[in-house]
Short mmCIF file of C-alpha atoms in Angstrom, two decimals:
data_model
loop_
_atom_site.label_atom_id
_atom_site.label_comp_id
_atom_site.label_asym_id
_atom_site.label_seq_id
_atom_site.Cartn_x
_atom_site.Cartn_y
_atom_site.Cartn_z
CA THR A 1 200.49 172.43 85.03
CA HIS A 2 200.92 171.84 88.73
CA ARG A 3 204.05 169.88 89.59
CA MET A 4 203.99 167.89 92.79
CA ILE A 5 207.12 168.39 94.89
CA PRO A 6 208.18 165.23 96.76
CA GLU A 7 208.18 165.43 100.53
CA TYR A 8 211.33 163.32 100.95
CA ALA A 9 214.45 162.84 98.88
CA ASP A 10 213.63 159.12 98.53
CA ASP A 11 210.58 160.11 96.48
CA LEU A 12 213.08 161.22 93.81
CA ASP A 13 214.72 157.78 93.68
CA PHE A 14 213.61 156.75 90.20
CA GLU A 15 216.00 153.81 89.95
CA ASN A 16 214.60 151.87 92.89
CA ARG A 17 210.87 151.96 92.37
CA LEU A 18 208.30 150.04 90.41
CA PRO A 19 206.40 151.61 87.52
CA VAL A 20 203.23 153.42 88.58
CA GLY A 21 200.43 150.92 89.12
CA GLN A 22 202.63 147.83 89.06
CA ALA A 23 202.18 145.62 92.09
CA PRO A 24 205.33 143.97 93.43
CA ILE A 25 205.91 140.39 92.37
CA LEU A 26 206.22 138.21 95.46
CA THR A 27 209.17 136.08 94.36
CA GLN A 28 210.70 133.49 96.68
CA SER A 29 213.42 136.00 97.56
CA VAL A 30 210.88 138.67 98.51
CA GLN A 31 208.91 136.13 100.54
CA ARG A 32 212.10 135.01 102.34
CA PHE A 33 212.96 138.65 103.02
CA GLN A 34 209.49 139.26 104.49
CA ALA A 35 209.74 136.12 106.63
CA GLY A 36 213.17 137.20 107.88
CA MET A 37 211.91 140.66 108.81
CA ALA A 38 208.88 139.18 110.60
CA PHE A 39 211.28 136.92 112.53
CA MET A 40 213.45 139.91 113.50
CA MET A 41 210.41 141.81 114.76
CA GLN A 42 208.93 138.85 116.66
CA SER A 43 212.17 137.53 118.15
CA ARG A 44 212.58 140.47 120.54
CA GLU A 45 208.98 140.08 121.68
CA GLN A 46 209.40 136.34 122.23
CA THR A 47 212.89 136.28 123.75
CA GLY A 48 213.35 139.74 125.22
CA TYR A 49 216.54 140.16 123.19
CA ALA A 50 217.08 142.22 120.09
CA THR A 51 219.56 141.55 117.33
CA MET A 52 221.14 143.23 114.37
CA GLY A 53 221.03 141.58 110.98
CA VAL A 54 222.46 141.97 107.50
CA VAL A 55 220.77 141.28 104.16
CA THR A 56 223.04 141.34 101.12
CA GLY A 57 222.61 140.82 97.42
CA ASP A 58 224.24 141.86 94.19
CA ALA A 59 223.29 145.13 92.51
CA GLY A 60 219.93 144.96 90.77
CA VAL A 61 218.50 141.88 92.50
CA GLY A 62 215.71 143.90 94.12
CA LYS A 63 216.82 144.55 97.70
CA THR A 64 215.28 148.03 97.82
CA ILE A 65 212.06 146.82 96.18
CA ALA A 66 211.90 144.02 98.79
CA VAL A 67 212.30 146.63 101.56
CA GLN A 68 209.58 148.84 100.05
CA THR A 69 207.24 145.87 99.54
CA TYR A 70 207.70 144.80 103.15
CA LEU A 71 207.05 148.30 104.49
CA GLN A 72 203.91 148.61 102.36
CA SER A 73 202.60 145.35 103.81
CA LEU A 74 202.66 146.76 107.36
CA ARG A 75 199.73 148.64 108.85
CA PRO A 76 200.18 151.64 111.13
CA ARG A 77 199.66 150.87 114.77
CA ALA A 78 196.23 151.86 116.06
CA TYR A 79 197.57 153.40 119.26
CA SER A 80 200.30 155.57 117.72
CA GLY A 81 199.63 155.87 114.01
CA PHE A 82 203.26 154.94 113.38
CA PRO A 83 204.31 151.75 111.64
CA ALA A 84 206.11 148.99 113.53
CA CYS A 85 209.07 149.35 111.17
CA VAL A 86 210.76 152.21 109.33
CA SER A 87 213.41 152.34 106.66
CA ILE A 88 216.21 154.85 106.38
CA LYS A 89 218.42 155.13 103.33
CA VAL A 90 222.13 155.81 103.59
CA SER A 91 223.39 158.35 101.07
CA PRO A 92 226.84 158.22 99.52
CA ARG A 93 229.40 159.93 101.76
CA SER A 94 226.73 160.33 104.43
CA THR A 95 227.86 161.51 107.84
CA ALA A 96 226.73 160.06 111.14
CA PHE A 97 224.96 163.38 111.79
CA ALA A 98 222.96 163.06 108.55
CA LEU A 99 222.18 159.42 109.31
CA ALA A 100 220.92 160.33 112.80
CA LYS A 101 218.60 162.89 111.22
CA ALA A 102 216.92 160.23 109.02
CA PRO A 103 214.94 158.33 111.69
CA ILE A 104 214.03 161.61 113.37
CA THR A 105 212.50 163.12 110.24
CA THR A 106 210.93 159.80 109.24
CA LEU A 107 209.18 159.66 112.61
CA ARG A 108 208.20 163.34 112.36
CA GLY A 109 210.36 164.49 115.23
CA ASP A 110 212.17 167.73 115.92
CA TYR A 111 215.78 167.55 114.78
CA SER A 112 217.14 170.78 116.13
CA GLY A 113 220.32 169.20 117.49
CA HIS A 114 223.56 171.13 117.25
CA ASN A 115 225.99 168.23 117.31
CA ILE A 116 226.09 164.47 116.84
CA TYR A 117 225.48 163.82 120.54
CA ASP A 118 222.24 165.82 120.47
CA MET A 119 221.18 164.01 117.30
CA GLU A 120 221.91 160.57 118.85
CA ARG A 121 219.78 161.49 121.86
CA VAL A 122 216.88 162.81 119.76
CA ALA A 123 217.02 159.79 117.41
CA THR A 124 216.96 157.45 120.42
CA GLU A 125 213.93 159.28 121.83
CA ALA A 126 212.13 159.16 118.47
CA ILE A 127 212.64 155.39 118.16
CA ARG A 128 211.50 154.79 121.75
CA ARG A 129 208.52 157.15 121.45
CA SER A 130 207.36 155.38 118.28
CA ASP A 131 207.80 151.94 119.87
CA LEU A 132 209.48 150.59 116.74
CA ASP A 133 210.00 146.87 116.32
CA LEU A 134 212.53 147.20 113.50
CA VAL A 135 214.70 149.73 111.67
CA LEU A 136 215.75 148.83 108.13
CA VAL A 137 218.88 150.57 106.83
CA ASP A 138 218.93 150.49 103.02
CA GLU A 139 222.12 151.07 101.01
CA GLY A 140 224.06 149.89 104.05
CA ASP A 141 227.24 149.44 102.03
CA TRP A 142 227.56 153.26 102.14
CA LEU A 143 227.94 153.22 105.94
CA ASN A 144 231.25 154.52 107.23
CA VAL A 145 232.74 153.69 110.64
CA GLU A 146 231.10 156.66 112.39
CA SER A 147 227.69 155.91 110.86
CA PHE A 148 227.89 152.26 111.84
CA GLU A 149 228.85 153.29 115.37
CA LEU A 150 225.78 155.54 115.45
CA LEU A 151 223.57 152.56 114.50
CA ARG A 152 225.22 150.43 117.17
CA HIS A 153 224.61 153.18 119.71
CA LEU A 154 220.92 153.45 118.70
CA PHE A 155 220.62 149.67 118.96
CA ASP A 156 222.21 149.65 122.41
CA ARG A 157 220.08 152.53 123.70
CA THR A 158 216.72 151.45 122.27
CA GLY A 159 216.85 147.66 122.05
CA CYS A 160 215.24 148.04 118.61
CA PRO A 161 216.42 145.44 116.09
CA ILE A 162 218.25 146.85 113.09
CA VAL A 163 218.71 145.20 109.69
CA ILE A 164 221.30 146.59 107.30
CA VAL A 165 220.53 145.94 103.63
CA GLY A 166 223.17 146.42 100.95
CA LEU A 167 225.75 145.01 98.60
CA PRO A 168 227.89 142.08 99.79
#
C-alpha cells in the first residue's frame, strides 16, 4: 500500500480535525468567530488602520476547528492565487526563529535566513508580497516573549492584522 506523507506538520494534527467527510457545524460561536475575522479583515480596508486581536476559549471548545472552518470558507485571490488570510500554529517551546519560518513556508517563500533578523525580514516580505489581510496565530498560549515580539514586529512592518487564538 502507498502511504501518503503529509506536506506540513499540521496535517499530522489528529486531535484538531474533523472526521473525514464531516462538514463543520456552523454553531453560533463559529459564526461569531467568522464575523469577527471578517471585521478584522475589513476594518483595515475601511479605516486604513490595522489592529491585533485575541480570541480565547477553554480547551476543547473548538477554536482550532473554527479557524480551519474560516480558512476553508475563503477563496484564493484571482490575482495572486494566495488566500487573503493564513494561519500559523505555534508549537510548544517554539522559538521566534521557528515562528518566523511558519508564514514564510505557508506562503511558499524561501526561508534561507541565517538568524532571526533575516527571518523577520523574509517573513515581512512574504506577508507583503502575498497582500494578506489577516494572519491567524493558533495555539497562541504557547507564545513566549520573543515570539510575541516577532509578531508585533511583523504587525508593525506590514500593517497586516493579526489575531492570536488560544487558551485564556
